[in-house]
Structure formats: C-alpha cells, structure tokens
mmCIF file of C-alpha atoms in Angstrom:
data_model
loop_
_atom_site.group_PDB
_atom_site.id
_atom_site.type_symbol
_atom_site.label_atom_id
_atom_site.label_comp_id
_atom_site.label_asym_id
_atom_site.label_seq_id
_atom_site.Cartn_x
_atom_site.Cartn_y
_atom_site.Cartn_z
ATOM 1 C CA UNK A 1 4.759 -57.163 -27.679
ATOM 2 C CA UNK A 2 2.548 -55.776 -30.426
ATOM 3 C CA UNK A 3 -1.031 -56.894 -29.939
ATOM 4 C CA UNK A 4 -3.055 -54.720 -32.323
ATOM 5 C CA UNK A 5 -2.493 -54.609 -36.091
ATOM 6 C CA UNK A 6 -4.777 -52.348 -38.143
ATOM 7 C CA UNK A 7 -4.733 -52.100 -41.920
ATOM 8 C CA UNK A 8 -6.141 -49.494 -44.288
ATOM 9 C CA UNK A 9 -7.405 -52.311 -46.495
ATOM 10 C CA UNK A 10 -6.530 -53.432 -49.998
ATOM 11 C CA UNK A 11 -5.659 -56.717 -51.650
ATOM 12 C CA UNK A 12 -3.140 -59.223 -50.353
ATOM 13 C CA UNK A 13 -0.334 -57.715 -52.428
ATOM 14 C CA UNK A 14 -0.938 -54.307 -50.825
ATOM 15 C CA UNK A 15 -1.104 -55.668 -47.269
ATOM 16 C CA UNK A 16 1.740 -58.181 -47.584
ATOM 17 C CA UNK A 17 4.216 -56.233 -45.420
ATOM 18 C CA UNK A 18 1.616 -55.826 -42.654
ATOM 19 C CA UNK A 19 0.527 -59.457 -42.980
ATOM 20 C CA UNK A 20 4.106 -60.677 -42.572
ATOM 21 C CA UNK A 21 4.632 -58.585 -39.433
ATOM 22 C CA UNK A 22 1.433 -60.024 -38.005
ATOM 23 C CA UNK A 23 2.536 -63.594 -38.754
ATOM 24 C CA UNK A 24 5.883 -62.994 -37.038
ATOM 25 C CA UNK A 25 4.042 -61.899 -33.880
ATOM 26 C CA UNK A 26 1.832 -64.957 -33.387
ATOM 27 C CA UNK A 27 2.201 -68.584 -32.345
ATOM 28 C CA UNK A 28 1.946 -70.616 -35.548
ATOM 29 C CA UNK A 29 1.242 -73.763 -33.557
ATOM 30 C CA UNK A 30 -2.236 -72.462 -32.771
ATOM 31 C CA UNK A 31 -5.052 -71.771 -35.238
ATOM 32 C CA UNK A 32 -6.003 -68.279 -36.369
ATOM 33 C CA UNK A 33 -9.579 -67.187 -35.659
ATOM 34 C CA UNK A 34 -11.187 -65.418 -38.611
ATOM 35 C CA UNK A 35 -14.287 -63.242 -38.161
ATOM 36 C CA UNK A 36 -15.712 -62.172 -41.563
ATOM 37 C CA UNK A 37 -19.143 -60.978 -40.404
ATOM 38 C CA UNK A 38 -18.686 -57.420 -41.735
ATOM 39 C CA UNK A 39 -19.095 -59.035 -45.170
ATOM 40 C CA UNK A 40 -22.633 -60.122 -44.262
ATOM 41 C CA UNK A 41 -24.705 -60.196 -47.471
ATOM 42 C CA UNK A 42 -21.792 -58.772 -49.514
ATOM 43 C CA UNK A 43 -19.630 -61.828 -50.180
ATOM 44 C CA UNK A 44 -20.524 -65.435 -49.233
ATOM 45 C CA UNK A 45 -18.666 -66.624 -46.149
ATOM 46 C CA UNK A 46 -17.364 -69.607 -48.104
ATOM 47 C CA UNK A 47 -15.582 -67.198 -50.446
ATOM 48 C CA UNK A 48 -14.273 -65.224 -47.473
ATOM 49 C CA UNK A 49 -12.816 -68.424 -46.048
ATOM 50 C CA UNK A 50 -11.056 -69.208 -49.321
ATOM 51 C CA UNK A 51 -9.676 -65.680 -49.399
ATOM 52 C CA UNK A 52 -8.217 -65.760 -45.877
ATOM 53 C CA UNK A 53 -6.462 -69.034 -46.713
ATOM 54 C CA UNK A 54 -5.057 -67.514 -49.910
ATOM 55 C CA UNK A 55 -3.591 -64.657 -47.864
ATOM 56 C CA UNK A 56 -2.074 -66.527 -44.932
ATOM 57 C CA UNK A 57 -1.345 -70.087 -46.103
ATOM 58 C CA UNK A 58 1.696 -68.884 -48.098
ATOM 59 C CA UNK A 59 2.938 -67.052 -44.983
ATOM 60 C CA UNK A 60 2.823 -70.147 -42.777
ATOM 61 C CA UNK A 61 -0.652 -70.037 -41.195
ATOM 62 C CA UNK A 62 -2.252 -73.307 -42.218
ATOM 63 C CA UNK A 63 -5.011 -73.734 -39.619
ATOM 64 C CA UNK A 64 -7.784 -71.136 -39.702
ATOM 65 C CA UNK A 65 -11.154 -71.362 -37.964
ATOM 66 C CA UNK A 66 -13.998 -69.071 -39.055
ATOM 67 C CA UNK A 67 -16.751 -67.752 -36.800
ATOM 68 C CA UNK A 68 -19.878 -66.318 -38.420
ATOM 69 C CA UNK A 69 -21.980 -66.339 -35.237
ATOM 70 C CA UNK A 70 -20.613 -64.511 -32.181
ATOM 71 C CA UNK A 71 -23.531 -65.276 -29.887
ATOM 72 C CA UNK A 72 -22.580 -66.635 -26.438
ATOM 73 C CA UNK A 73 -18.835 -66.603 -27.172
ATOM 74 C CA UNK A 74 -16.545 -66.036 -24.202
ATOM 75 C CA UNK A 75 -12.941 -65.206 -23.436
ATOM 76 C CA UNK A 76 -12.424 -68.857 -22.629
ATOM 77 C CA UNK A 77 -13.476 -69.751 -26.186
ATOM 78 C CA UNK A 78 -10.580 -67.631 -27.481
ATOM 79 C CA UNK A 79 -7.821 -69.267 -25.481
ATOM 80 C CA UNK A 80 -7.058 -71.905 -28.092
ATOM 81 C CA UNK A 81 -6.307 -69.395 -30.849
ATOM 82 C CA UNK A 82 -3.073 -67.635 -31.717
ATOM 83 C CA UNK A 83 -4.900 -64.430 -32.647
ATOM 84 C CA UNK A 84 -8.029 -62.974 -34.227
ATOM 85 C CA UNK A 85 -8.389 -61.555 -37.720
ATOM 86 C CA UNK A 86 -11.435 -59.279 -38.199
ATOM 87 C CA UNK A 87 -12.120 -58.646 -41.862
ATOM 88 C CA UNK A 88 -13.574 -55.751 -43.805
ATOM 89 C CA UNK A 89 -17.060 -55.052 -45.082
ATOM 90 C CA UNK A 90 -19.815 -52.908 -43.583
ATOM 91 C CA UNK A 91 -18.562 -51.194 -40.440
ATOM 92 C CA UNK A 92 -22.038 -50.401 -39.099
ATOM 93 C CA UNK A 93 -23.100 -54.026 -39.396
ATOM 94 C CA UNK A 94 -19.913 -55.193 -37.687
ATOM 95 C CA UNK A 95 -20.208 -52.828 -34.720
ATOM 96 C CA UNK A 96 -23.903 -53.605 -34.334
ATOM 97 C CA UNK A 97 -23.164 -57.356 -34.290
ATOM 98 C CA UNK A 98 -20.449 -56.891 -31.657
ATOM 99 C CA UNK A 99 -22.891 -55.032 -29.445
ATOM 100 C CA UNK A 100 -25.926 -57.266 -29.953
ATOM 101 C CA UNK A 101 -24.009 -60.478 -29.244
ATOM 102 C CA UNK A 102 -21.942 -59.054 -26.403
ATOM 103 C CA UNK A 103 -18.769 -60.086 -28.213
ATOM 104 C CA UNK A 104 -17.513 -56.488 -28.222
ATOM 105 C CA UNK A 105 -16.922 -56.757 -24.465
ATOM 106 C CA UNK A 106 -15.190 -60.104 -24.924
ATOM 107 C CA UNK A 107 -12.990 -58.614 -27.646
ATOM 108 C CA UNK A 108 -11.973 -55.691 -25.419
ATOM 109 C CA UNK A 109 -11.091 -58.078 -22.608
ATOM 110 C CA UNK A 110 -9.050 -60.180 -25.035
ATOM 111 C CA UNK A 111 -7.087 -57.143 -26.256
ATOM 112 C CA UNK A 112 -6.606 -55.846 -22.710
ATOM 113 C CA UNK A 113 -5.128 -59.217 -21.738
ATOM 114 C CA UNK A 114 -2.605 -58.883 -24.618
ATOM 115 C CA UNK A 115 -4.428 -61.063 -27.107
ATOM 116 C CA UNK A 116 -3.328 -60.296 -30.670
ATOM 117 C CA UNK A 117 -5.894 -58.873 -33.095
ATOM 118 C CA UNK A 118 -5.552 -57.887 -36.747
ATOM 119 C CA UNK A 119 -8.302 -55.644 -38.126
ATOM 120 C CA UNK A 120 -8.598 -54.854 -41.819
ATOM 121 C CA UNK A 121 -10.707 -51.929 -43.075
ATOM 122 C CA UNK A 122 -14.006 -52.217 -41.124
ATOM 123 C CA UNK A 123 -12.143 -54.481 -38.715
ATOM 124 C CA UNK A 124 -9.693 -51.625 -38.129
ATOM 125 C CA UNK A 125 -12.208 -48.776 -37.961
ATOM 126 C CA UNK A 126 -14.031 -50.303 -34.963
ATOM 127 C CA UNK A 127 -10.884 -49.827 -32.846
ATOM 128 C CA UNK A 128 -10.990 -46.051 -33.257
ATOM 129 C CA UNK A 129 -12.983 -43.472 -31.308
ATOM 130 C CA UNK A 130 -16.009 -43.769 -33.573
ATOM 131 C CA UNK A 131 -16.954 -45.415 -36.865
ATOM 132 C CA UNK A 132 -18.502 -42.473 -38.728
ATOM 133 C CA UNK A 133 -15.273 -42.299 -40.745
ATOM 134 C CA UNK A 134 -16.847 -45.122 -42.772
ATOM 135 C CA UNK A 135 -20.152 -43.334 -43.479
ATOM 136 C CA UNK A 136 -19.015 -42.083 -46.897
ATOM 137 C CA UNK A 137 -18.764 -45.694 -48.121
ATOM 138 C CA UNK A 138 -20.874 -47.887 -45.795
ATOM 139 C CA UNK A 139 -24.687 -47.634 -45.533
ATOM 140 C CA UNK A 140 -26.152 -47.930 -42.039
ATOM 141 C CA UNK A 141 -28.714 -50.662 -42.786
ATOM 142 C CA UNK A 142 -28.730 -51.746 -39.136
ATOM 143 C CA UNK A 143 -30.217 -48.426 -37.986
ATOM 144 C CA UNK A 144 -27.344 -48.149 -35.501
ATOM 145 C CA UNK A 145 -27.880 -45.071 -33.297
ATOM 146 C CA UNK A 146 -24.579 -44.681 -31.457
ATOM 147 C CA UNK A 147 -21.242 -44.924 -33.189
ATOM 148 C CA UNK A 148 -18.550 -45.147 -30.523
ATOM 149 C CA UNK A 149 -15.786 -47.579 -31.376
ATOM 150 C CA UNK A 150 -13.553 -49.519 -28.999
ATOM 151 C CA UNK A 151 -11.280 -46.434 -28.743
ATOM 152 C CA UNK A 152 -7.814 -47.934 -28.405
ATOM 153 C CA UNK A 153 -5.932 -45.277 -30.370
ATOM 154 C CA UNK A 154 -5.496 -42.185 -28.211
ATOM 155 C CA UNK A 155 -8.973 -40.897 -29.128
ATOM 156 C CA UNK A 156 -8.242 -41.014 -32.859
ATOM 157 C CA UNK A 157 -10.769 -42.347 -35.328
ATOM 158 C CA UNK A 158 -9.523 -44.467 -38.253
ATOM 159 C CA UNK A 159 -10.048 -43.604 -41.929
ATOM 160 C CA UNK A 160 -9.359 -46.575 -44.215
ATOM 161 C CA UNK A 161 -8.786 -46.743 -47.979
ATOM 162 C CA UNK A 162 -7.447 -43.187 -47.726
ATOM 163 C CA UNK A 163 -6.809 -41.150 -50.877
ATOM 164 C CA UNK A 164 -6.003 -37.435 -51.111
ATOM 165 C CA UNK A 165 -9.413 -36.906 -52.701
ATOM 166 C CA UNK A 166 -10.867 -37.711 -49.251
ATOM 167 C CA UNK A 167 -9.299 -34.643 -47.612
ATOM 168 C CA UNK A 168 -12.340 -32.388 -47.835
ATOM 169 C CA UNK A 169 -14.654 -35.111 -46.461
ATOM 170 C CA UNK A 170 -12.250 -35.738 -43.586
ATOM 171 C CA UNK A 171 -12.127 -32.030 -42.746
ATOM 172 C CA UNK A 172 -15.933 -31.941 -42.728
ATOM 173 C CA UNK A 173 -15.871 -34.900 -40.333
ATOM 174 C CA UNK A 174 -13.410 -33.066 -38.044
ATOM 175 C CA UNK A 175 -15.545 -29.936 -38.045
ATOM 176 C CA UNK A 176 -18.741 -31.851 -37.328
ATOM 177 C CA UNK A 177 -17.561 -34.348 -34.715
ATOM 178 C CA UNK A 178 -14.342 -32.904 -33.309
ATOM 179 C CA UNK A 179 -12.469 -36.208 -33.620
ATOM 180 C CA UNK A 180 -8.898 -36.380 -34.856
ATOM 181 C CA UNK A 181 -8.255 -38.928 -37.603
ATOM 182 C CA UNK A 182 -5.534 -41.396 -38.566
ATOM 183 C CA UNK A 183 -5.863 -41.818 -42.341
ATOM 184 C CA UNK A 184 -4.505 -45.086 -43.757
ATOM 185 C CA UNK A 185 -3.953 -45.723 -47.476
ATOM 186 C CA UNK A 186 -4.632 -49.298 -48.549
ATOM 187 C CA UNK A 187 -1.011 -50.395 -48.275
ATOM 188 C CA UNK A 188 -0.548 -48.777 -44.860
ATOM 189 C CA UNK A 189 -1.185 -49.999 -41.335
ATOM 190 C CA UNK A 190 -0.530 -49.194 -37.710
ATOM 191 C CA UNK A 191 0.533 -51.342 -34.790
ATOM 192 C CA UNK A 192 -0.116 -50.769 -31.096
ATOM 193 C CA UNK A 193 2.078 -52.012 -28.285
ATOM 194 C CA UNK A 194 1.766 -50.856 -24.671
ATOM 195 C CA UNK A 195 -0.166 -47.800 -25.819
ATOM 196 C CA UNK A 196 2.443 -46.821 -28.431
ATOM 197 C CA UNK A 197 1.076 -46.604 -31.986
ATOM 198 C CA UNK A 198 3.456 -46.775 -34.971
ATOM 199 C CA UNK A 199 3.047 -46.768 -38.751
ATOM 200 C CA UNK A 200 3.941 -49.885 -40.758
ATOM 201 C CA UNK A 201 3.363 -51.184 -44.281
ATOM 202 C CA UNK A 202 4.238 -49.755 -47.651
ATOM 203 C CA UNK A 203 3.632 -46.014 -47.264
ATOM 204 C CA UNK A 204 3.126 -43.201 -44.776
ATOM 205 C CA UNK A 205 -0.030 -42.449 -42.802
ATOM 206 C CA UNK A 206 -1.629 -39.056 -42.257
ATOM 207 C CA UNK A 207 -2.984 -37.338 -39.168
ATOM 208 C CA UNK A 208 -5.854 -34.866 -39.390
ATOM 209 C CA UNK A 209 -6.364 -32.725 -36.281
ATOM 210 C CA UNK A 210 -7.041 -29.065 -35.483
ATOM 211 C CA UNK A 211 -7.585 -28.291 -39.177
ATOM 212 C CA UNK A 212 -4.062 -29.531 -39.956
ATOM 213 C CA UNK A 213 -2.869 -32.526 -41.986
ATOM 214 C CA UNK A 214 0.445 -34.093 -40.953
ATOM 215 C CA UNK A 215 2.493 -36.871 -42.510
ATOM 216 C CA UNK A 216 3.601 -39.754 -40.294
ATOM 217 C CA UNK A 217 6.351 -41.775 -41.943
ATOM 218 C CA UNK A 218 6.910 -45.517 -41.710
ATOM 219 C CA UNK A 219 8.051 -46.668 -38.272
ATOM 220 C CA UNK A 220 7.285 -43.285 -36.732
ATOM 221 C CA UNK A 221 5.122 -43.035 -33.622
ATOM 222 C CA UNK A 222 1.724 -41.363 -33.752
ATOM 223 C CA UNK A 223 1.514 -38.761 -30.990
#
C-alpha cells in the first residue's frame, strides 16, 4: 500500500493525476485532515480551506477538517482521519512548527504505522533529508538553525517547482551539502510504498547526485 504521496507543487490542473491516485488510496468514508500552516501569513486559512475543497470535492472527498494549531496533538487524534494533506508555503516555518509543537514526532509515527500522507511543495520537502532545497525561494523568518527533514526518501532531499533553470543552483547545493536531490516539476510527484519510491504524475522527475543529472521516467523506481 502506498502511504506517502509527494508533489512538486502547482495548481489543481497540474496535480490532478497525483490527486486522483491519492484519492484512490484512501478511505472516502473518513474525513481528510488538512494542515495548511506553511501558508502562515501568506494566504488566509479561510482561503486555504476553500482551495482544498475546490481540489478534492470534485474527486469525491467531501469531508475535510483543517488544523491550524498542532499543539498537543497525538497519534490518537489522527485515528479518525483517512489521511493527512500537508500544503505548501514556507518550508522553514512548517518544519519549525512541527518541531516546536512536537507534531513532527507524531507525524513520523503516523507514517511508520502506514498512515497515508500527501505533501505538496513545502509539505513534500519536509520528507526529504533536509529542507535547504527550498532556500532559494523561502525566507527563514523563524531563525531555524538545523534543517534536517523527516528523511523518508533514501537520503534524498526534495526540490519542488523544478525547472531546468534551477540546475546550477542544485549543483551548488550538492557541492555544498553533499545531499543527492530528487527534482520534481510542478506536474510531477513521487509515491513511497514499503521503502520503494516511484515517479507519478504528468512528467518525469530528475535525480541529481555525484555531479550527474539523470532522468527518471513515469512509473520508474528511484534507486
């Protein structure tokens, strides 16, 4: 069973293939939990809530609960949900909030127990080895000092909203931090099941490692 869906970002037309795969994997008789906190101070949560409904209502998810405060949440609090959707925004703010509230540990336990999570953009980047792949677009207003992500992807970091113009920045990142990168265009995603990571969506992904750039086609496994 696939339990981790990660998207490179984009609008609902770009992510539709990934969204549909996610919907097929979950129990539609339970509500979806939506966590939009990466959008803190960028877009009002009310607008975020309207957006998530516009994405998933047409695909059959009608009940969505939104959490904007993760303080004192537990694994038990998650049992009534079909899955968790973690939205995009500022990756530094998101990771800092997960740490300060302790919800990062709860989230890891949820994933480890085969709970289903969909992360988009910032919500995807936090599942990589570190989040400095977002530093070219996200300011670190939280003064976060350590940048390790949840590291579910074979020690890869995730680069979202990938375009070929990013190649030089990615190579600088590799040289500086020594982390390999999975680069996801906005219409592209990856899924993880039992430690196997495959490419889904509308286009190929790219792997940057050891100064090389490799194409990974749709449905191919990332080694």
